[in-house]
Amino acid sequence: MINITTLGYDNVLASSFAASFAQTAALFAMFLKMKDENRKALALPAVVSGICGVTEPSIYGFTLPEKKPFFISCIGGAVGAAFTAVMNAPVYIMGGLGVFGIVNYISPKGDAHGMYMQLIGIVIAMVVSFVLTYILWSDHSEEKTAETKVPEKASGPESIVSPVAGKVINLKELKDAAFAEGALGTGLGILPTDGHFYAPVNGTVTTLFPTLHAIGITSDSGVEVLIHIGLDTVQLEGKGFTAHVKQGDHVTVGQPLVDVDLNAVKKAGYETQTPVVITNTRDLLDVLPVGEGNVTAGDEIIKIIN
């Protein structure tokens, strides 16, 4: 922002533009190779949102849990960025994301050189990500599904309890479009009043980000719960977060997961709203948010019909 203010353009932020397209291309390659129709039905909208610059559904729902496509998208984004850096394609305004941001690279004098170079960089990033993902990634979801179904899923309602004390808010009130629009699944938000987060179900920690800001737990019955502590808190790089579990651990309801210094999060300028969503909503008969008002950790907030 300082560069744009003082110089009228910026080359640093400009180099990151192709990354979201690389991520989207990697997911599209996964989509073409997916065997599970339910996952394909979720992946396609994530591709569309990725083209528009919103990559959270792609990252949290598909590429990062699979790891390899995520790393490949980083490579593709880096190659596209290298091209645009060499070809000098600066950004002139902080405008839209995704396809809506392409015009950010037209200079105030009407010079579209930067835009054309960015378009080529996007193509390079997408081709690299798509080809490498299509060649190197294999869909093992059928095998994983078979493994998880060895113990049959429990029938009837299942409860998801609050992972933290706080005030329940409607998903639509969250200040993040991907969560508010339900792109990552049905659920609700919690405005935490303390920084102690606990397991909301009995299950396995399937995803624990290195930055500790997001935790994915798959319950013993197959319900996938995502707890995203704060919004954009990935930028804190783990500062103020202390984990009590690691990825792969089996946890029980009420077991400590992460402690967070909420004051540090607020002081850094980030929102503490915490989405709690069921990422495999489409695989379940119904997901019913039932929590309201002030809750304590352990209170029922979501009822699952499976």
Short mmCIF file of C-alpha atoms in Angstrom, two decimals:
data_model
loop_
_atom_site.label_atom_id
_atom_site.label_comp_id
_atom_site.label_asym_id
_atom_site.label_seq_id
_atom_site.Cartn_x
_atom_site.Cartn_y
_atom_site.Cartn_z
CA MET A 1 0.00 0.00 0.00
CA ILE A 2 2.92 2.33 0.72
CA ASN A 3 4.35 1.61 -2.73
CA ILE A 4 1.03 2.37 -4.42
CA THR A 5 0.66 5.57 -2.40
CA THR A 6 4.17 6.88 -2.99
CA LEU A 7 5.13 5.37 -6.34
CA GLY A 8 1.73 4.85 -7.92
CA TYR A 9 2.36 1.11 -8.42
CA ASP A 10 3.61 -2.00 -6.61
CA ASN A 11 5.57 -5.04 -7.80
CA VAL A 12 5.51 -7.08 -4.57
CA LEU A 13 1.77 -7.72 -4.29
CA ALA A 14 1.58 -8.08 -8.06
CA SER A 15 3.60 -11.27 -7.97
CA SER A 16 1.00 -13.03 -5.81
CA PHE A 17 -1.85 -12.57 -8.29
CA ALA A 18 -1.37 -15.87 -10.15
CA ALA A 19 -1.41 -17.93 -6.93
CA SER A 20 -5.20 -18.12 -6.60
CA PHE A 21 -5.50 -19.29 -10.20
CA ALA A 22 -2.83 -21.95 -9.59
CA GLN A 23 -4.86 -23.17 -6.62
CA THR A 24 -8.03 -23.30 -8.72
CA ALA A 25 -6.32 -25.18 -11.56
CA ALA A 26 -5.00 -27.79 -9.10
CA LEU A 27 -8.53 -28.32 -7.76
CA PHE A 28 -9.95 -28.61 -11.28
CA ALA A 29 -7.41 -31.36 -12.04
CA MET A 30 -8.53 -33.11 -8.83
CA PHE A 31 -12.17 -32.69 -9.89
CA LEU A 32 -11.51 -34.50 -13.17
CA LYS A 33 -9.93 -37.45 -11.34
CA MET A 34 -12.34 -37.69 -8.39
CA LYS A 35 -14.36 -40.88 -8.08
CA ASP A 36 -16.76 -39.77 -5.34
CA GLU A 37 -19.74 -37.94 -6.86
CA ASN A 38 -20.46 -36.13 -3.58
CA ARG A 39 -16.94 -34.68 -3.51
CA LYS A 40 -17.20 -33.69 -7.17
CA ALA A 41 -20.44 -31.86 -6.40
CA LEU A 42 -18.60 -29.84 -3.74
CA ALA A 43 -15.45 -29.29 -5.81
CA LEU A 44 -17.10 -27.63 -8.81
CA PRO A 45 -18.54 -24.66 -6.86
CA ALA A 46 -15.15 -24.29 -5.19
CA VAL A 47 -13.57 -24.02 -8.66
CA VAL A 48 -16.04 -21.28 -9.59
CA SER A 49 -15.38 -19.34 -6.37
CA GLY A 50 -11.63 -19.79 -6.95
CA ILE A 51 -11.90 -18.15 -10.37
CA CYS A 52 -13.53 -15.23 -8.59
CA GLY A 53 -10.61 -15.07 -6.14
CA VAL A 54 -12.08 -16.91 -3.12
CA THR A 55 -9.85 -19.95 -2.59
CA GLU A 56 -10.76 -20.94 1.00
CA PRO A 57 -13.21 -23.67 -0.15
CA SER A 58 -10.50 -25.12 -2.38
CA ILE A 59 -7.76 -24.97 0.25
CA TYR A 60 -9.63 -26.13 3.35
CA GLY A 61 -11.95 -28.53 1.59
CA PHE A 62 -9.63 -30.25 -0.88
CA THR A 63 -6.03 -29.34 -1.67
CA LEU A 64 -4.54 -28.86 1.80
CA PRO A 65 -6.02 -32.05 3.32
CA GLU A 66 -4.55 -33.93 0.32
CA LYS A 67 -1.25 -32.00 0.74
CA LYS A 68 0.29 -32.80 -2.67
CA PRO A 69 -2.10 -30.62 -4.76
CA PHE A 70 -1.56 -27.75 -2.32
CA PHE A 71 2.22 -27.90 -2.68
CA ILE A 72 1.87 -28.19 -6.45
CA SER A 73 -0.28 -25.06 -6.53
CA CYS A 74 2.49 -23.25 -4.63
CA ILE A 75 4.93 -24.29 -7.34
CA GLY A 76 2.57 -23.19 -10.12
CA GLY A 77 1.94 -19.85 -8.42
CA ALA A 78 5.68 -19.32 -7.99
CA VAL A 79 6.41 -20.00 -11.66
CA GLY A 80 3.66 -17.60 -12.75
CA ALA A 81 4.93 -15.00 -10.27
CA ALA A 82 8.50 -15.32 -11.55
CA PHE A 83 7.30 -14.59 -15.07
CA THR A 84 5.32 -11.49 -14.11
CA ALA A 85 8.22 -10.22 -11.97
CA VAL A 86 10.68 -10.57 -14.84
CA MET A 87 8.25 -8.98 -17.29
CA ASN A 88 7.56 -6.07 -14.91
CA ALA A 89 3.79 -6.27 -14.44
CA PRO A 90 3.03 -3.97 -11.48
CA VAL A 91 -0.34 -3.45 -9.85
CA TYR A 92 -1.73 0.08 -9.79
CA ILE A 93 -4.76 -0.27 -7.50
CA MET A 94 -5.91 -2.65 -4.76
CA GLY A 95 -9.10 -3.67 -6.53
CA GLY A 96 -10.97 -6.93 -6.98
CA LEU A 97 -9.70 -10.49 -6.66
CA GLY A 98 -9.61 -13.29 -9.20
CA VAL A 99 -10.85 -12.42 -12.68
CA PHE A 100 -12.18 -9.15 -11.29
CA GLY A 101 -8.65 -8.06 -10.43
CA ILE A 102 -7.12 -8.32 -13.91
CA VAL A 103 -7.85 -4.65 -14.63
CA ASN A 104 -5.81 -3.67 -11.54
CA TYR A 105 -2.77 -3.97 -13.81
CA ILE A 106 -3.76 -1.28 -16.31
CA SER A 107 -1.84 1.92 -15.59
CA PRO A 108 -3.67 5.22 -15.01
CA LYS A 109 -2.39 6.29 -18.43
CA GLY A 110 -4.07 3.31 -20.08
CA ASP A 111 -0.96 1.14 -20.56
CA ALA A 112 -2.20 -2.48 -20.49
CA HIS A 113 1.24 -4.11 -20.66
CA GLY A 114 0.98 -5.26 -17.04
CA MET A 115 -2.45 -6.77 -17.61
CA TYR A 116 -1.29 -8.76 -20.61
CA MET A 117 1.77 -10.04 -18.73
CA GLN A 118 -0.42 -11.02 -15.78
CA LEU A 119 -2.74 -12.93 -18.11
CA ILE A 120 0.23 -14.88 -19.47
CA GLY A 121 1.47 -15.45 -15.90
CA ILE A 122 -1.96 -16.79 -14.94
CA VAL A 123 -1.94 -19.21 -17.88
CA ILE A 124 1.55 -20.41 -16.93
CA ALA A 125 0.57 -20.90 -13.28
CA MET A 126 -2.63 -22.76 -14.17
CA VAL A 127 -0.98 -25.03 -16.74
CA VAL A 128 1.85 -25.98 -14.37
CA SER A 129 -0.55 -26.65 -11.48
CA PHE A 130 -3.10 -28.51 -13.58
CA VAL A 131 -0.61 -30.77 -15.38
CA LEU A 132 1.42 -31.65 -12.28
CA THR A 133 -1.69 -32.33 -10.18
CA TYR A 134 -3.30 -34.42 -12.89
CA ILE A 135 -0.13 -36.51 -13.28
CA LEU A 136 1.00 -36.80 -9.67
CA TRP A 137 -2.24 -36.88 -7.64
CA SER A 138 -4.39 -39.99 -7.28
CA ASP A 139 -7.82 -40.17 -5.67
CA HIS A 140 -7.78 -42.66 -2.80
CA SER A 141 -11.11 -41.52 -1.37
CA GLU A 142 -12.77 -44.88 -2.04
CA GLU A 143 -10.12 -46.68 -0.03
CA LYS A 144 -10.39 -44.08 2.77
CA THR A 145 -14.17 -44.38 2.75
CA ALA A 146 -13.92 -48.13 3.03
CA GLU A 147 -11.54 -47.78 5.99
CA THR A 148 -13.78 -45.36 7.84
CA LYS A 149 -16.82 -47.56 7.30
CA VAL A 150 -15.33 -50.63 8.96
CA PRO A 151 -17.04 -49.49 12.16
CA GLU A 152 -20.51 -48.59 10.85
CA LYS A 153 -21.71 -45.06 11.30
CA ALA A 154 -24.01 -44.58 14.23
CA SER A 155 -27.62 -44.00 13.22
CA GLY A 156 -29.78 -41.26 14.67
CA PRO A 157 -28.96 -37.73 15.83
CA GLU A 158 -25.46 -36.78 16.92
CA SER A 159 -24.47 -33.70 18.89
CA ILE A 160 -21.65 -31.28 18.20
CA VAL A 161 -20.83 -29.28 21.32
CA SER A 162 -19.31 -25.84 21.55
CA PRO A 163 -15.51 -25.90 21.50
CA VAL A 164 -15.31 -22.61 23.42
CA ALA A 165 -17.31 -20.34 25.69
CA GLY A 166 -18.86 -17.37 23.93
CA LYS A 167 -21.85 -15.96 22.08
CA VAL A 168 -23.38 -17.88 19.18
CA ILE A 169 -23.90 -15.90 15.99
CA ASN A 170 -25.57 -16.84 12.72
CA LEU A 171 -23.23 -18.04 9.98
CA LYS A 172 -24.42 -15.17 7.75
CA GLU A 173 -23.13 -12.66 10.30
CA LEU A 174 -19.53 -13.78 9.86
CA LYS A 175 -17.24 -11.23 8.23
CA ASP A 176 -15.91 -13.77 5.75
CA ALA A 177 -17.80 -14.44 2.54
CA ALA A 178 -16.72 -18.07 2.16
CA PHE A 179 -18.03 -19.01 5.61
CA ALA A 180 -21.03 -16.67 5.59
CA GLU A 181 -22.34 -18.09 2.32
CA GLY A 182 -21.92 -21.67 3.53
CA ALA A 183 -19.32 -22.54 0.90
CA LEU A 184 -17.39 -24.59 3.46
CA GLY A 185 -20.45 -26.22 5.00
CA THR A 186 -23.37 -25.57 7.35
CA GLY A 187 -22.70 -24.44 10.90
CA LEU A 188 -22.53 -21.29 12.98
CA GLY A 189 -20.14 -18.78 14.43
CA ILE A 190 -19.02 -18.17 17.98
CA LEU A 191 -17.66 -14.93 19.39
CA PRO A 192 -15.36 -16.42 22.06
CA THR A 193 -15.13 -14.91 25.55
CA ASP A 194 -12.02 -16.88 26.49
CA GLY A 195 -9.16 -18.47 24.61
CA HIS A 196 -9.54 -22.10 25.67
CA PHE A 197 -10.71 -24.36 22.84
CA TYR A 198 -11.81 -27.95 23.43
CA ALA A 199 -12.76 -30.94 21.28
CA PRO A 200 -16.43 -30.72 20.21
CA VAL A 201 -16.65 -34.45 19.34
CA ASN A 202 -14.92 -37.76 19.90
CA GLY A 203 -12.73 -38.21 16.84
CA THR A 204 -9.40 -37.78 15.10
CA VAL A 205 -7.54 -34.53 14.44
CA THR A 206 -7.30 -34.78 10.65
CA THR A 207 -6.04 -31.23 10.04
CA LEU A 208 -4.03 -28.96 12.30
CA PHE A 209 -2.53 -26.01 10.47
CA PRO A 210 1.08 -25.13 11.34
CA THR A 211 -0.27 -21.69 12.29
CA LEU A 212 -2.73 -23.44 14.69
CA HIS A 213 -5.57 -21.13 13.60
CA ALA A 214 -7.73 -23.90 12.12
CA ILE A 215 -8.46 -27.42 13.33
CA GLY A 216 -10.28 -30.16 11.44
CA ILE A 217 -11.66 -33.11 13.42
CA THR A 218 -13.41 -36.14 11.93
CA SER A 219 -15.73 -37.68 14.48
CA ASP A 220 -15.81 -41.42 15.09
CA SER A 221 -19.04 -41.51 13.07
CA GLY A 222 -17.54 -39.64 10.10
CA VAL A 223 -18.72 -36.06 10.73
CA GLU A 224 -16.05 -33.55 9.64
CA VAL A 225 -15.89 -30.50 11.92
CA LEU A 226 -13.80 -27.43 11.08
CA ILE A 227 -12.99 -24.92 13.83
CA HIS A 228 -11.48 -21.75 12.34
CA ILE A 229 -10.23 -19.59 15.23
CA GLY A 230 -10.71 -15.99 14.15
CA LEU A 231 -10.72 -14.60 10.62
CA ASP A 232 -7.52 -14.11 8.61
CA THR A 233 -5.60 -15.20 11.72
CA VAL A 234 -3.36 -17.32 9.49
CA GLN A 235 -1.45 -14.04 9.11
CA LEU A 236 -0.37 -14.27 12.77
CA GLU A 237 1.75 -17.32 11.89
CA GLY A 238 0.93 -19.02 15.19
CA LYS A 239 1.75 -16.09 17.48
CA GLY A 240 -0.51 -16.25 20.53
CA PHE A 241 -1.59 -19.84 19.77
CA THR A 242 -0.58 -22.88 21.86
CA ALA A 243 -1.55 -26.39 20.74
CA HIS A 244 -2.26 -29.29 23.11
CA VAL A 245 -2.75 -31.88 20.36
CA LYS A 246 -1.09 -32.78 17.08
CA GLN A 247 -2.44 -33.94 13.74
CA GLY A 248 -3.44 -37.60 13.89
CA ASP A 249 -4.30 -37.61 17.60
CA HIS A 250 -7.58 -39.15 18.76
CA VAL A 251 -9.48 -36.77 21.04
CA THR A 252 -12.53 -36.99 23.27
CA VAL A 253 -15.20 -34.37 23.92
CA GLY A 254 -13.87 -31.67 26.20
CA GLN A 255 -10.19 -32.45 25.63
CA PRO A 256 -8.07 -29.26 25.32
CA LEU A 257 -7.11 -28.49 21.72
CA VAL A 258 -5.64 -25.00 21.52
CA ASP A 259 -5.23 -21.99 23.80
CA VAL A 260 -5.37 -18.57 22.16
CA ASP A 261 -4.45 -15.13 23.44
CA LEU A 262 -7.57 -13.33 22.23
CA ASN A 263 -6.25 -9.95 23.32
CA ALA A 264 -3.18 -10.44 21.13
CA VAL A 265 -5.42 -11.37 18.20
CA LYS A 266 -7.53 -8.24 18.66
CA LYS A 267 -4.47 -6.04 19.20
CA ALA A 268 -3.06 -7.30 15.90
CA GLY A 269 -6.27 -6.10 14.22
CA TYR A 270 -7.91 -9.45 13.51
CA GLU A 271 -11.51 -10.55 14.09
CA THR A 272 -12.04 -13.25 16.75
CA GLN A 273 -15.28 -14.58 15.22
CA THR A 274 -14.84 -18.36 15.12
CA PRO A 275 -16.73 -20.37 12.47
CA VAL A 276 -17.64 -23.95 13.46
CA VAL A 277 -18.82 -25.73 10.31
CA ILE A 278 -19.49 -29.25 9.10
CA THR A 279 -17.41 -29.56 5.94
CA ASN A 280 -19.09 -32.78 4.75
CA THR A 281 -22.60 -31.37 5.11
CA ARG A 282 -23.66 -32.88 1.76
CA ASP A 283 -22.88 -36.39 3.01
CA LEU A 284 -25.34 -36.06 5.91
CA LEU A 285 -29.12 -36.09 6.03
CA ASP A 286 -29.25 -32.79 7.89
CA VAL A 287 -27.11 -30.37 9.88
CA LEU A 288 -29.11 -28.29 12.35
CA PRO A 289 -27.50 -25.38 14.23
CA VAL A 290 -29.29 -25.39 17.60
CA GLY A 291 -27.01 -23.23 19.74
CA GLU A 292 -28.10 -19.69 20.52
CA GLY A 293 -27.18 -16.88 22.86
CA ASN A 294 -24.32 -17.36 25.27
CA VAL A 295 -22.87 -20.85 25.53
CA THR A 296 -20.13 -22.52 27.50
CA ALA A 297 -17.72 -25.11 26.16
CA GLY A 298 -19.57 -28.43 26.06
CA ASP A 299 -23.05 -27.03 25.31
CA GLU A 300 -24.78 -28.56 22.29
CA ILE A 301 -24.65 -26.17 19.33
CA ILE A 302 -25.21 -28.40 16.26
CA LYS A 303 -27.33 -31.51 15.80
CA ILE A 304 -26.35 -33.97 13.10
CA ILE A 305 -28.85 -36.31 11.42
CA ASN A 306 -26.86 -39.04 9.65
#
